[in-house]
Amino acid sequence: MSLPSHASVVVIGGGIMGCSTLYHLAQMGVSDAILLERNKLTSGTTWHSAAQVRALRHSQNLTRMIQYSVDLYSRLEQETGQSVGWIQKGSLSIATNPDRMTHIKRQEALAQAYGVRAQSVSAEEAKERWPLMNAEDVIGAVWSPDDGRVSPSDVCAALVKAAKGLGAKIFENTGVTGILTENGKVVGVETTQGTVMCDAIALCTGLWSREVGAMAGAEVPALACEHFYLLTKPIDGITGNTPTLSDHDNHLYIRDDSGGLLVGCFEPMGKPIKPGVLDESFEFGLLPEDWEHFEPMMMNALHRLPALETAEVKMLLNGPESFTPDGMFMLGETAETKGLFLGCGMNSVGLASGGGAGMNLAHCIVHGHTAYDLGEADAKRFAPVYNSLEHLMARAPEILGTHYEIAYPGRQLSTARGLRALPLEAEYKAAGAHFTQVYGWERPLYLGKTAEPRMTFGKPDWFENVKAEVMAAHEKAAVFDASPFGKIEVQGPDAEAFLQRTCASNMAKAPGSAIYTAVLNGRGTYESDITAHRIAGDHYRLFVGTNAIKRDFAWFKRHAEGFDVTLTDSTEDYAVLGLMGPESARIIAECGAPELNELGYFKVGPAHVADCHVRAVRMSYVGEAGWELTMKAEDASTVFAALTAAGAMPAGMFAQTSMRVEKGFAAMGHELDSDTSPVEAGLDMLVSKKKNFIGSEALAGRRKEAKRELMTVIIEDESAVPLGHEPVYAGGKIVGHTTTACFGYRVGKPIALAYVHMEDADGAAAEVNIAGTRFAARLQFACAFDPSGSRMKG
């Protein structure tokens, strides 16, 4: 069979992601899709996968995606007659310390919210389910009966058989040597067997994705690491199949294998593999055994499974897996190259994710969006700096280790830090900042740190630091740094017409106006939410989320066709400092700009602060009166020094989040996503009803069916520590889940935002399940602090 001259979609890579994507493309009617595999199907990572399928993930849609995989794998067997080797024996996650117990109890609560069966069991019951386990140090466990595992090669064989039956074609021993592009769009693929012209490419190349993406000018930050599991010969006590035993405190997963044991690990720091080591000849390949590296994990395994002492080792398998800078796979169209879609960087959960991820990737190619929001896996979420080899070699090994870490609030990655410095980095370090990394930027979470904070699910070490920052903004004045927010200059004769089309609010306001607006897709749901400053008739400056600049810039650029506008990313040219609080008026006057006190709410005006030119907007993300001041990045230190000398206190992201939640302000990626419209988010009043814009028709239809669901939750017990993603109960039933949660210092209560699905919810009593304990709460549409907004309007 020879290569066709043209295919609508070319899938590159014959592992689980490629096979699943091809099958779903064919199922969606793309009957001429083809798959190219350099060697043989499953010969990269897929063949040696431990192939565990565990449904629960940290978000509802990721969980939904795995549940789809489970349904698909069982359906395929009926559809094709090809066994997929599905073994459903459940999974048992044990805890050996109180914090791990809290972690898995949070998972249990989450499972209930997401419709996944899971229940806490005692150490004694855990021992009954896994008799070979040493349970002396086990304090409890969570049992998930619906989890299981599959045979990787059998799943792929079934997907391929079904895809072929729908007209798709597969070409093995066909390596890709180049990707053809024209005007920033893919048009074809060069292979060892000839050239295929195409409309789209699904890049499912696993270990080699970074290099293949570079062929098309796209950044694909993924790097291979060594991944180990031990296989033993048959041992006494293993009969039939066992549940998967997860001993995450010891970095281990354990199950039966052919009468023996499979003992795998995600050790705290993995071993990276330099690009080039795994070349085109790496087919069904393994890396050398490394007993020295595995020894600490082996000691942990001997403690948990005494029977290992006398077991005969079959082999220590060392197979490469690819990891991304944040531990989440990449799915969707790239920012750099139109028509190039990523389905890679699976972070060792390829088999569990592959069915649902392949379906969503095919859906994205055919329909222009995933079947449901998968924003955390967006292919456009990484800053260019993350794609450097130096960064990946440092970061990927740590990401491997985070798989089994306790998900403490505020936990920070330690590798590859200091990639991008804010203009005020020196000032923040001098003020004792505790930093987090967002899109490469080092951003202060709080100031005044005297020691590294301990990780806990209880009251955090930074509680009083954040309280001081919030109260400074509430009683005096504070400075919040918004410099990392993305900034896009929209200039040209059609600037207004372009933004009227792409934004949901009325953008035709006079120069000197600021506008908060939703940016919607054709389905009437969120692509982004932004603030725009109209600087002149032909010039707007858009402010977008810190980690959304690549995504939003690409989105606006692709919708600019036919408009006489130019778009420029000016993010690094400007710093933005928010001066907020009742003493802001005095401070701004003392710093040389008393005229800003006459600036109206949501109005923009020029001024000079400490003799530096700024553009100020009267607005507030924290609910206190003040301005956001935009200035040249090189002027930030001078302006900051003047503001703080006059009495303003620097404040970090934790304080900002607390104040945002008190005000009920929704944020992209937390309360807003591509499954949500302004109707459900309670923001429809900010949408223009007088113009046509992208999504306006769909939104009009949504208004007839949907209603506001985003609410404020006030928890009565001041000692409760909600973190977000907790189930909300009313009348004994789960009615929703929290999104962002924190302590509200101005109201003196733990608070959260939550999506609640029930009638007469406003004012209703509820409960929030925090790690198995239900705390009494009150639901309300009004925000927790200053519902009238009088304070922030000055």
mmCIF file of C-alpha atoms in Angstrom, residues 168-390:
data_model
loop_
_atom_site.group_PDB
_atom_site.id
_atom_site.type_symbol
_atom_site.label_atom_id
_atom_site.label_comp_id
_atom_site.label_asym_id
_atom_site.label_seq_id
_atom_site.Cartn_x
_atom_site.Cartn_y
_atom_site.Cartn_z
ATOM 1 C CA ALA A 168 -8.454 5.084 7.955
ATOM 2 C CA LYS A 169 -5.042 3.829 6.813
ATOM 3 C CA ILE A 170 -1.863 3.048 8.733
ATOM 4 C CA PHE A 171 1.685 3.165 7.382
ATOM 5 C CA GLU A 172 4.375 1.590 9.522
ATOM 6 C CA ASN A 173 8.104 1.903 8.782
ATOM 7 C CA THR A 174 7.374 5.420 7.482
ATOM 8 C CA GLY A 175 9.442 8.049 9.238
ATOM 9 C CA VAL A 176 8.651 11.754 9.083
ATOM 10 C CA THR A 177 11.629 13.742 7.815
ATOM 11 C CA GLY A 178 10.013 17.168 7.518
ATOM 12 C CA ILE A 179 6.815 19.151 7.932
ATOM 13 C CA LEU A 180 5.828 21.588 5.182
ATOM 14 C CA THR A 181 4.301 24.929 6.121
ATOM 15 C CA GLU A 182 3.068 27.966 4.199
ATOM 16 C CA ASN A 183 2.176 31.283 5.837
ATOM 17 C CA GLY A 184 2.353 29.728 9.286
ATOM 18 C CA LYS A 185 0.085 26.771 8.439
ATOM 19 C CA VAL A 186 0.903 23.105 7.873
ATOM 20 C CA VAL A 187 0.373 21.910 4.306
ATOM 21 C CA GLY A 188 2.174 18.584 4.132
ATOM 22 C CA VAL A 189 4.471 15.955 5.580
ATOM 23 C CA GLU A 190 7.708 14.661 4.077
ATOM 24 C CA THR A 191 8.422 11.014 4.873
ATOM 25 C CA THR A 192 10.894 8.275 4.014
ATOM 26 C CA GLN A 193 8.237 6.930 1.637
ATOM 27 C CA GLY A 194 7.249 10.182 -0.069
ATOM 28 C CA THR A 195 5.313 13.390 0.571
ATOM 29 C CA VAL A 196 1.694 13.650 1.745
ATOM 30 C CA MET A 197 -0.109 16.970 1.492
ATOM 31 C CA CYS A 198 -2.598 17.576 4.297
ATOM 32 C CA ASP A 199 -4.852 20.071 6.051
ATOM 33 C CA ALA A 200 -3.890 19.196 9.625
ATOM 34 C CA ILE A 201 -1.366 17.153 11.576
ATOM 35 C CA ALA A 202 -1.902 15.379 14.897
ATOM 36 C CA LEU A 203 1.505 15.192 16.509
ATOM 37 C CA CYS A 204 1.417 12.141 18.813
ATOM 38 C CA THR A 205 5.116 11.396 18.844
ATOM 39 C CA GLY A 206 5.699 10.865 22.549
ATOM 40 C CA LEU A 207 9.403 10.873 23.390
ATOM 41 C CA TRP A 208 10.325 12.717 20.191
ATOM 42 C CA SER A 209 7.604 15.405 20.240
ATOM 43 C CA ARG A 210 9.897 18.354 20.933
ATOM 44 C CA GLU A 211 12.061 17.565 17.912
ATOM 45 C CA VAL A 212 9.144 16.808 15.571
ATOM 46 C CA GLY A 213 7.325 19.966 16.652
ATOM 47 C CA ALA A 214 10.432 21.986 15.840
ATOM 48 C CA MET A 215 10.149 20.738 12.230
ATOM 49 C CA ALA A 216 7.011 22.890 12.005
ATOM 50 C CA GLY A 217 8.389 25.823 13.992
ATOM 51 C CA ALA A 218 6.392 24.965 17.134
ATOM 52 C CA GLU A 219 7.515 24.841 20.743
ATOM 53 C CA VAL A 220 6.730 21.492 22.395
ATOM 54 C CA PRO A 221 8.339 21.440 25.861
ATOM 55 C CA ALA A 222 8.533 17.753 26.717
ATOM 56 C CA LEU A 223 11.524 15.648 27.733
ATOM 57 C CA ALA A 224 12.052 11.944 28.304
ATOM 58 C CA CYS A 225 13.044 10.573 31.707
ATOM 59 C CA GLU A 226 13.943 7.063 32.736
ATOM 60 C CA HIS A 227 11.080 5.208 34.404
ATOM 61 C CA PHE A 228 11.624 2.015 36.366
ATOM 62 C CA TYR A 229 9.626 -0.982 37.419
ATOM 63 C CA LEU A 230 10.739 -4.310 38.830
ATOM 64 C CA LEU A 231 9.317 -7.611 37.581
ATOM 65 C CA THR A 232 9.633 -10.804 39.605
ATOM 66 C CA LYS A 233 9.095 -14.429 38.795
ATOM 67 C CA PRO A 234 5.998 -16.089 40.340
ATOM 68 C CA ILE A 235 5.837 -15.947 44.133
ATOM 69 C CA ASP A 236 3.644 -17.582 46.747
ATOM 70 C CA GLY A 237 0.588 -15.584 47.666
ATOM 71 C CA ILE A 238 -0.104 -14.176 44.203
ATOM 72 C CA THR A 239 -3.043 -15.998 42.669
ATOM 73 C CA GLY A 240 -4.996 -14.416 39.865
ATOM 74 C CA ASN A 241 -5.156 -10.649 39.642
ATOM 75 C CA THR A 242 -4.778 -8.169 42.486
ATOM 76 C CA PRO A 243 -5.859 -4.572 42.971
ATOM 77 C CA THR A 244 -3.200 -1.970 42.279
ATOM 78 C CA LEU A 245 -1.577 -0.981 45.566
ATOM 79 C CA SER A 246 -0.489 2.657 45.719
ATOM 80 C CA ASP A 247 2.048 3.380 48.449
ATOM 81 C CA HIS A 248 2.730 6.970 47.498
ATOM 82 C CA ASP A 249 4.540 7.815 50.735
ATOM 83 C CA ASN A 250 7.180 5.343 49.556
ATOM 84 C CA HIS A 251 6.868 6.428 45.883
ATOM 85 C CA LEU A 252 5.592 2.989 44.826
ATOM 86 C CA TYR A 253 2.822 1.322 42.848
ATOM 87 C CA ILE A 254 2.462 -2.455 43.028
ATOM 88 C CA ARG A 255 0.367 -5.114 41.325
ATOM 89 C CA ASP A 256 0.549 -8.695 40.130
ATOM 90 C CA ASP A 257 2.210 -9.655 36.861
ATOM 91 C CA SER A 258 2.100 -13.243 35.521
ATOM 92 C CA GLY A 259 1.978 -14.699 39.013
ATOM 93 C CA GLY A 260 4.754 -12.451 40.235
ATOM 94 C CA LEU A 261 4.922 -8.799 41.190
ATOM 95 C CA LEU A 262 5.310 -5.567 39.277
ATOM 96 C CA VAL A 263 6.819 -2.892 41.548
ATOM 97 C CA GLY A 264 7.079 0.535 39.949
ATOM 98 C CA CYS A 265 8.177 3.882 41.279
ATOM 99 C CA PHE A 266 8.050 7.600 40.770
ATOM 100 C CA GLU A 267 11.134 8.449 42.782
ATOM 101 C CA PRO A 268 11.537 12.005 44.168
ATOM 102 C CA MET A 269 14.034 13.004 41.457
ATOM 103 C CA GLY A 270 14.132 11.142 38.157
ATOM 104 C CA LYS A 271 16.850 10.766 35.541
ATOM 105 C CA PRO A 272 16.506 12.902 32.399
ATOM 106 C CA ILE A 273 17.473 11.644 28.947
ATOM 107 C CA LYS A 274 19.246 14.045 26.609
ATOM 108 C CA PRO A 275 17.696 14.477 23.159
ATOM 109 C CA GLY A 276 19.477 12.307 20.607
ATOM 110 C CA VAL A 277 20.022 9.356 22.928
ATOM 111 C CA LEU A 278 16.745 7.829 21.736
ATOM 112 C CA ASP A 279 17.177 7.861 17.960
ATOM 113 C CA GLU A 280 15.147 6.355 15.125
ATOM 114 C CA SER A 281 16.532 2.904 15.901
ATOM 115 C CA PHE A 282 14.963 2.903 19.391
ATOM 116 C CA GLU A 283 12.169 0.426 18.617
ATOM 117 C CA PHE A 284 10.649 -1.632 21.446
ATOM 118 C CA GLY A 285 13.767 -0.467 23.241
ATOM 119 C CA LEU A 286 14.752 -0.272 26.879
ATOM 120 C CA LEU A 287 17.519 1.531 28.705
ATOM 121 C CA PRO A 288 20.112 -0.216 30.873
ATOM 122 C CA GLU A 289 19.115 -1.407 34.331
ATOM 123 C CA ASP A 290 20.270 1.011 37.034
ATOM 124 C CA TRP A 291 20.150 -0.780 40.362
ATOM 125 C CA GLU A 292 22.053 1.972 42.148
ATOM 126 C CA HIS A 293 19.380 4.518 41.248
ATOM 127 C CA PHE A 294 16.551 2.077 42.059
ATOM 128 C CA GLU A 295 18.037 0.894 45.376
ATOM 129 C CA PRO A 296 16.250 3.403 47.665
ATOM 130 C CA MET A 297 12.941 2.439 46.049
ATOM 131 C CA MET A 298 13.853 -1.247 46.408
ATOM 132 C CA MET A 299 14.374 -0.740 50.145
ATOM 133 C CA ASN A 300 10.936 0.885 50.367
ATOM 134 C CA ALA A 301 9.447 -2.038 48.449
ATOM 135 C CA LEU A 302 11.085 -4.598 50.757
ATOM 136 C CA HIS A 303 9.545 -2.802 53.726
ATOM 137 C CA ARG A 304 6.082 -2.836 52.180
ATOM 138 C CA LEU A 305 6.324 -6.376 50.729
ATOM 139 C CA PRO A 306 8.448 -8.719 52.841
ATOM 140 C CA ALA A 307 7.826 -11.493 50.301
ATOM 141 C CA LEU A 308 10.157 -9.635 47.925
ATOM 142 C CA GLU A 309 13.143 -10.735 50.016
ATOM 143 C CA THR A 310 12.939 -14.258 48.637
ATOM 144 C CA ALA A 311 11.478 -13.429 45.206
ATOM 145 C CA GLU A 312 13.478 -14.063 42.055
ATOM 146 C CA VAL A 313 13.934 -10.954 39.954
ATOM 147 C CA LYS A 314 12.957 -11.295 36.322
ATOM 148 C CA MET A 315 14.211 -7.838 35.320
ATOM 149 C CA LEU A 316 14.439 -4.176 36.293
ATOM 150 C CA LEU A 317 12.673 -2.556 33.357
ATOM 151 C CA ASN A 318 13.924 0.923 32.472
ATOM 152 C CA GLY A 319 11.654 2.445 29.854
ATOM 153 C CA PRO A 320 11.573 6.119 28.882
ATOM 154 C CA GLU A 321 8.496 8.297 29.467
ATOM 155 C CA SER A 322 8.002 11.922 28.445
ATOM 156 C CA PHE A 323 7.278 14.696 30.950
ATOM 157 C CA THR A 324 6.247 18.340 30.629
ATOM 158 C CA PRO A 325 7.195 21.349 32.817
ATOM 159 C CA ASP A 326 3.978 21.132 34.868
ATOM 160 C CA GLY A 327 3.125 17.427 34.764
ATOM 161 C CA MET A 328 0.119 17.825 32.442
ATOM 162 C CA PHE A 329 -0.058 16.627 28.831
ATOM 163 C CA MET A 330 -0.340 18.961 25.839
ATOM 164 C CA LEU A 331 -3.487 18.828 23.736
ATOM 165 C CA GLY A 332 -4.725 21.120 20.991
ATOM 166 C CA GLU A 333 -3.508 23.435 18.247
ATOM 167 C CA THR A 334 -0.146 25.143 18.691
ATOM 168 C CA ALA A 335 0.170 28.915 18.902
ATOM 169 C CA GLU A 336 3.001 29.041 16.380
ATOM 170 C CA THR A 337 1.678 26.863 13.561
ATOM 171 C CA LYS A 338 -1.906 26.621 12.413
ATOM 172 C CA GLY A 339 -3.099 23.100 11.701
ATOM 173 C CA LEU A 340 -0.475 21.498 13.961
ATOM 174 C CA PHE A 341 -2.233 19.777 16.862
ATOM 175 C CA LEU A 342 -0.434 18.259 19.837
ATOM 176 C CA GLY A 343 -1.352 15.072 21.658
ATOM 177 C CA CYS A 344 1.805 14.355 23.604
ATOM 178 C CA GLY A 345 3.754 14.774 26.841
ATOM 179 C CA MET A 346 1.567 12.239 28.604
ATOM 180 C CA ASN A 347 3.570 12.184 31.871
ATOM 181 C CA SER A 348 3.221 8.429 32.321
ATOM 182 C CA VAL A 349 -0.597 8.353 32.212
ATOM 183 C CA GLY A 350 -0.923 7.723 28.478
ATOM 184 C CA LEU A 351 -2.970 4.532 28.641
ATOM 185 C CA ALA A 352 -5.393 5.900 31.211
ATOM 186 C CA SER A 353 -5.762 9.193 29.347
ATOM 187 C CA GLY A 354 -5.347 7.957 25.786
ATOM 188 C CA GLY A 355 -8.925 7.030 24.994
ATOM 189 C CA GLY A 356 -10.429 10.296 26.200
ATOM 190 C CA ALA A 357 -7.478 12.464 25.151
ATOM 191 C CA GLY A 358 -7.526 10.983 21.631
ATOM 192 C CA MET A 359 -11.249 11.666 21.388
ATOM 193 C CA ASN A 360 -10.747 15.264 22.506
ATOM 194 C CA LEU A 361 -7.843 15.799 20.110
ATOM 195 C CA ALA A 362 -9.891 14.485 17.189
ATOM 196 C CA HIS A 363 -12.789 16.678 18.295
ATOM 197 C CA CYS A 364 -10.438 19.671 18.385
ATOM 198 C CA ILE A 365 -9.226 18.978 14.840
ATOM 199 C CA VAL A 366 -12.724 18.412 13.428
ATOM 200 C CA HIS A 367 -14.734 20.985 15.421
ATOM 201 C CA GLY A 368 -12.113 23.526 16.460
ATOM 202 C CA HIS A 369 -12.352 22.837 20.192
ATOM 203 C CA THR A 370 -12.177 19.943 22.637
ATOM 204 C CA ALA A 371 -15.387 18.160 23.601
ATOM 205 C CA TYR A 372 -15.238 19.860 27.013
ATOM 206 C CA ASP A 373 -12.858 22.276 28.670
ATOM 207 C CA LEU A 374 -9.321 20.954 29.077
ATOM 208 C CA GLY A 375 -7.666 24.303 29.656
ATOM 209 C CA GLU A 376 -5.069 22.805 32.003
ATOM 210 C CA ALA A 377 -3.790 20.751 29.042
ATOM 211 C CA ASP A 378 -3.877 23.595 26.490
ATOM 212 C CA ALA A 379 -0.981 23.263 24.041
ATOM 213 C CA LYS A 380 -0.462 27.050 24.210
ATOM 214 C CA ARG A 381 0.041 27.381 27.978
ATOM 215 C CA PHE A 382 3.858 27.348 28.175
ATOM 216 C CA ALA A 383 6.115 30.383 27.958
ATOM 217 C CA PRO A 384 8.865 30.033 25.320
ATOM 218 C CA VAL A 385 11.484 29.882 28.087
ATOM 219 C CA TYR A 386 10.064 26.510 29.187
ATOM 220 C CA ASN A 387 11.132 24.930 25.897
ATOM 221 C CA SER A 388 14.856 25.400 26.531
ATOM 222 C CA LEU A 389 16.802 22.177 26.912
ATOM 223 C CA GLU A 390 18.507 23.470 30.052
#
